[in-house]
Amino acid sequence: MRSSRTLQVWKLGTVNYLEALKLQEKLASDRKAHKIPDTLLSLQHPPTYTLGKRRTDHNLLIPLSDLQKLGAELQYTQRGGDITYHGPRQAILYPIISLREIGLGARSYVEKLESTMIELASLYGVKACAGQKGETGVWVADRKIGAIGIRISSGITSHGLAFNIDPDLNYFKHIVPCGIVDKEVTSLRRETGTLLPSDEVIHEQLISCFARLFGFSSLIWKESNSVLSGDRKVKDM
């Protein structure tokens, strides 16, 4: 009989990218030291372009001086991958989990992140799939609906995935997303063409898909206004 595994989920709402980065670093250090259980951050960012370790500056198609006009900022990160965009109406998950305890390698971990977004899309009748060789993330035909960029240090993960619910897709026109040319970016709203439930509902569905695929049997929910106070409630899967 498989032992019960618990996932602590922090629902943070909208968080500045750098603040979320610092939080991930702190939590990853705590997870490495066994001070906290496996933890999942659920949030979204204000308009932000991020460059990963595989970055090539020519994939940013506008001058840095024009970013302010767009109301966006640019951040350099230590995650894998090239350039991508984060913004409102995007569901972002940052898992801070121990791959060693779960028994997963890096490739299997990425595949499960892909499956998490594929399963969410399927709830709305959208057939998504993993990209071809060299095409990271999750796709609907040749249109990208979800991005993945991870970091693994001493077996502890950070960064993660971003699923497009209904972001302003115009922001993607100013970059070559993930360094992949001649490919479109899409969203759940564009692919369904129907009225979607609230973003909060979709965020929770994404969390449920993640928890099931990674084998967590119960969730400890922490709301954004109670993270510091330590209030929490337990939900069995």
PDB file of N, CA and C in Angstrom, residues 6-10 22-41 94-98 101 156-158 216 220 222 227 232:
ATOM      1  N   THR A   6       1.539  14.295   1.126  1.00  0.00           N
ATOM      2  CA  THR A   6       0.836  15.562   1.265  1.00  0.00           C
ATOM      3  C   THR A   6       1.567  16.665   0.513  1.00  0.00           C
ATOM      4  N   LEU A   7       0.794  17.510  -0.141  1.00  0.00           N
ATOM      5  CA  LEU A   7       1.325  18.659  -0.869  1.00  0.00           C
ATOM      6  C   LEU A   7       0.773  19.933  -0.244  1.00  0.00           C
ATOM      7  N   GLN A   8       1.656  20.838   0.117  1.00  0.00           N
ATOM      8  CA  GLN A   8       1.248  22.135   0.641  1.00  0.00           C
ATOM      9  C   GLN A   8       1.090  23.104  -0.535  1.00  0.00           C
ATOM     10  N   VAL A   9      -0.090  23.703  -0.659  1.00  0.00           N
ATOM     11  CA  VAL A   9      -0.390  24.586  -1.791  1.00  0.00           C
ATOM     12  C   VAL A   9      -0.569  26.020  -1.306  1.00  0.00           C
ATOM     13  N   TRP A  10       0.211  26.930  -1.854  1.00  0.00           N
ATOM     14  CA  TRP A  10       0.098  28.351  -1.525  1.00  0.00           C
ATOM     15  C   TRP A  10      -0.605  29.056  -2.680  1.00  0.00           C
ATOM     16  N   LYS A  22      12.358  35.188  -5.086  1.00  0.00           N
ATOM     17  CA  LYS A  22      12.964  35.132  -3.751  1.00  0.00           C
ATOM     18  C   LYS A  22      12.254  34.110  -2.871  1.00  0.00           C
ATOM     19  N   LEU A  23      10.928  34.053  -2.980  1.00  0.00           N
ATOM     20  CA  LEU A  23      10.163  33.085  -2.198  1.00  0.00           C
ATOM     21  C   LEU A  23      10.538  31.663  -2.598  1.00  0.00           C
ATOM     22  N   GLN A  24      10.667  31.419  -3.889  1.00  0.00           N
ATOM     23  CA  GLN A  24      11.058  30.081  -4.349  1.00  0.00           C
ATOM     24  C   GLN A  24      12.436  29.688  -3.803  1.00  0.00           C
ATOM     25  N   GLU A  25      13.362  30.624  -3.847  1.00  0.00           N
ATOM     26  CA  GLU A  25      14.710  30.324  -3.354  1.00  0.00           C
ATOM     27  C   GLU A  25      14.687  29.966  -1.875  1.00  0.00           C
ATOM     28  N   LYS A  26      13.900  30.708  -1.101  1.00  0.00           N
ATOM     29  CA  LYS A  26      13.782  30.425   0.338  1.00  0.00           C
ATOM     30  C   LYS A  26      13.135  29.056   0.560  1.00  0.00           C
ATOM     31  N   LEU A  27      12.055  28.786  -0.146  1.00  0.00           N
ATOM     32  CA  LEU A  27      11.358  27.518   0.030  1.00  0.00           C
ATOM     33  C   LEU A  27      12.202  26.339  -0.442  1.00  0.00           C
ATOM     34  N   ALA A  28      12.948  26.515  -1.533  1.00  0.00           N
ATOM     35  CA  ALA A  28      13.807  25.432  -2.024  1.00  0.00           C
ATOM     36  C   ALA A  28      14.884  25.100  -0.996  1.00  0.00           C
ATOM     37  N   SER A  29      15.426  26.134  -0.361  1.00  0.00           N
ATOM     38  CA  SER A  29      16.422  25.910   0.694  1.00  0.00           C
ATOM     39  C   SER A  29      15.798  25.191   1.878  1.00  0.00           C
ATOM     40  N   ASP A  30      14.585  25.600   2.254  1.00  0.00           N
ATOM     41  CA  ASP A  30      13.885  24.946   3.363  1.00  0.00           C
ATOM     42  C   ASP A  30      13.527  23.498   3.021  1.00  0.00           C
ATOM     43  N   ARG A  31      13.134  23.259   1.764  1.00  0.00           N
ATOM     44  CA  ARG A  31      12.777  21.897   1.363  1.00  0.00           C
ATOM     45  C   ARG A  31      14.007  21.000   1.385  1.00  0.00           C
ATOM     46  N   LYS A  32      15.139  21.531   0.942  1.00  0.00           N
ATOM     47  CA  LYS A  32      16.385  20.775   0.943  1.00  0.00           C
ATOM     48  C   LYS A  32      16.777  20.375   2.370  1.00  0.00           C
ATOM     49  N   ALA A  33      16.480  21.286   3.321  1.00  0.00           N
ATOM     50  CA  ALA A  33      16.816  21.039   4.729  1.00  0.00           C
ATOM     51  C   ALA A  33      15.706  20.284   5.464  1.00  0.00           C
ATOM     52  N   HIS A  34      14.677  19.841   4.723  1.00  0.00           N
ATOM     53  CA  HIS A  34      13.551  19.083   5.288  1.00  0.00           C
ATOM     54  C   HIS A  34      12.768  19.901   6.326  1.00  0.00           C
ATOM     55  N   LYS A  35      12.755  21.226   6.157  1.00  0.00           N
ATOM     56  CA  LYS A  35      11.995  22.078   7.071  1.00  0.00           C
ATOM     57  C   LYS A  35      10.539  22.207   6.653  1.00  0.00           C
ATOM     58  N   ILE A  36      10.249  21.950   5.385  1.00  0.00           N
ATOM     59  CA  ILE A  36       8.882  22.039   4.875  1.00  0.00           C
ATOM     60  C   ILE A  36       8.596  20.815   4.019  1.00  0.00           C
ATOM     61  N   PRO A  37       7.321  20.497   3.811  1.00  0.00           N
ATOM     62  CA  PRO A  37       6.968  19.397   2.913  1.00  0.00           C
ATOM     63  C   PRO A  37       7.034  19.881   1.454  1.00  0.00           C
ATOM     64  N   ASP A  38       6.758  18.987   0.523  1.00  0.00           N
ATOM     65  CA  ASP A  38       6.628  19.393  -0.870  1.00  0.00           C
ATOM     66  C   ASP A  38       5.588  20.511  -0.959  1.00  0.00           C
ATOM     67  N   THR A  39       5.902  21.540  -1.728  1.00  0.00           N
ATOM     68  CA  THR A  39       5.097  22.761  -1.751  1.00  0.00           C
ATOM     69  C   THR A  39       4.847  23.189  -3.188  1.00  0.00           C
ATOM     70  N   LEU A  40       3.652  23.722  -3.440  1.00  0.00           N
ATOM     71  CA  LEU A  40       3.285  24.192  -4.771  1.00  0.00           C
ATOM     72  C   LEU A  40       2.779  25.624  -4.663  1.00  0.00           C
ATOM     73  N   LEU A  41       3.389  26.539  -5.434  1.00  0.00           N
ATOM     74  CA  LEU A  41       2.927  27.919  -5.483  1.00  0.00           C
ATOM     75  C   LEU A  41       2.020  28.091  -6.695  1.00  0.00           C
ATOM     76  N   TYR A  94       4.537  26.845  -9.535  1.00  0.00           N
ATOM     77  CA  TYR A  94       5.946  26.678  -9.201  1.00  0.00           C
ATOM     78  C   TYR A  94       6.059  25.571  -8.152  1.00  0.00           C
ATOM     79  N   PRO A  95       6.382  24.341  -8.559  1.00  0.00           N
ATOM     80  CA  PRO A  95       6.541  23.258  -7.593  1.00  0.00           C
ATOM     81  C   PRO A  95       7.902  23.332  -6.888  1.00  0.00           C
ATOM     82  N   ILE A  96       7.879  23.230  -5.572  1.00  0.00           N
ATOM     83  CA  ILE A  96       9.102  23.112  -4.772  1.00  0.00           C
ATOM     84  C   ILE A  96       9.047  21.717  -4.157  1.00  0.00           C
ATOM     85  N   ILE A  97       9.476  20.733  -4.917  1.00  0.00           N
ATOM     86  CA  ILE A  97       9.313  19.343  -4.489  1.00  0.00           C
ATOM     87  C   ILE A  97      10.634  18.581  -4.618  1.00  0.00           C
ATOM     88  N   SER A  98      10.722  17.493  -3.866  1.00  0.00           N
ATOM     89  CA  SER A  98      11.918  16.648  -3.889  1.00  0.00           C
ATOM     90  C   SER A  98      11.717  15.523  -4.901  1.00  0.00           C
ATOM     91  N   GLU A 101      12.625  12.023  -3.426  1.00  0.00           N
ATOM     92  CA  GLU A 101      11.619  11.349  -2.600  1.00  0.00           C
ATOM     93  C   GLU A 101      10.489  10.778  -3.447  1.00  0.00           C
ATOM     94  N   ILE A 156      15.882  19.269  -5.774  1.00  0.00           N
ATOM     95  CA  ILE A 156      14.724  20.089  -5.417  1.00  0.00           C
ATOM     96  C   ILE A 156      14.366  20.975  -6.611  1.00  0.00           C
ATOM     97  N   THR A 157      13.094  20.986  -6.985  1.00  0.00           N
ATOM     98  CA  THR A 157      12.653  21.745  -8.148  1.00  0.00           C
ATOM     99  C   THR A 157      12.257  23.172  -7.778  1.00  0.00           C
ATOM    100  N   SER A 158      12.331  24.047  -8.782  1.00  0.00           N
ATOM    101  CA  SER A 158      11.740  25.382  -8.681  1.00  0.00           C
ATOM    102  C   SER A 158      11.378  25.836 -10.090  1.00  0.00           C
ATOM    103  N   PHE A 216       0.008  12.892  -5.100  1.00  0.00           N
ATOM    104  CA  PHE A 216      -0.252  13.448  -3.770  1.00  0.00           C
ATOM    105  C   PHE A 216      -1.675  13.100  -3.358  1.00  0.00           C
ATOM    106  N   ILE A 220      -2.712  20.577   1.536  1.00  0.00           N
ATOM    107  CA  ILE A 220      -2.850  21.582   2.587  1.00  0.00           C
ATOM    108  C   ILE A 220      -2.908  22.939   1.895  1.00  0.00           C
ATOM    109  N   LYS A 222      -3.118  26.980   1.592  1.00  0.00           N
ATOM    110  CA  LYS A 222      -2.767  28.198   2.310  1.00  0.00           C
ATOM    111  C   LYS A 222      -3.106  29.385   1.413  1.00  0.00           C
ATOM    112  N   VAL A 227      -0.671  33.068   4.494  1.00  0.00           N
ATOM    113  CA  VAL A 227       0.613  32.385   4.362  1.00  0.00           C
ATOM    114  C   VAL A 227       1.530  32.723   5.531  1.00  0.00           C
ATOM    115  N   ARG A 232      -4.272  27.294   7.847  1.00  0.00           N
ATOM    116  CA  ARG A 232      -4.334  26.341   6.772  1.00  0.00           C
ATOM    117  C   ARG A 232      -5.497  25.379   6.976  1.00  0.00           C
TER     118      ARG A 232
END
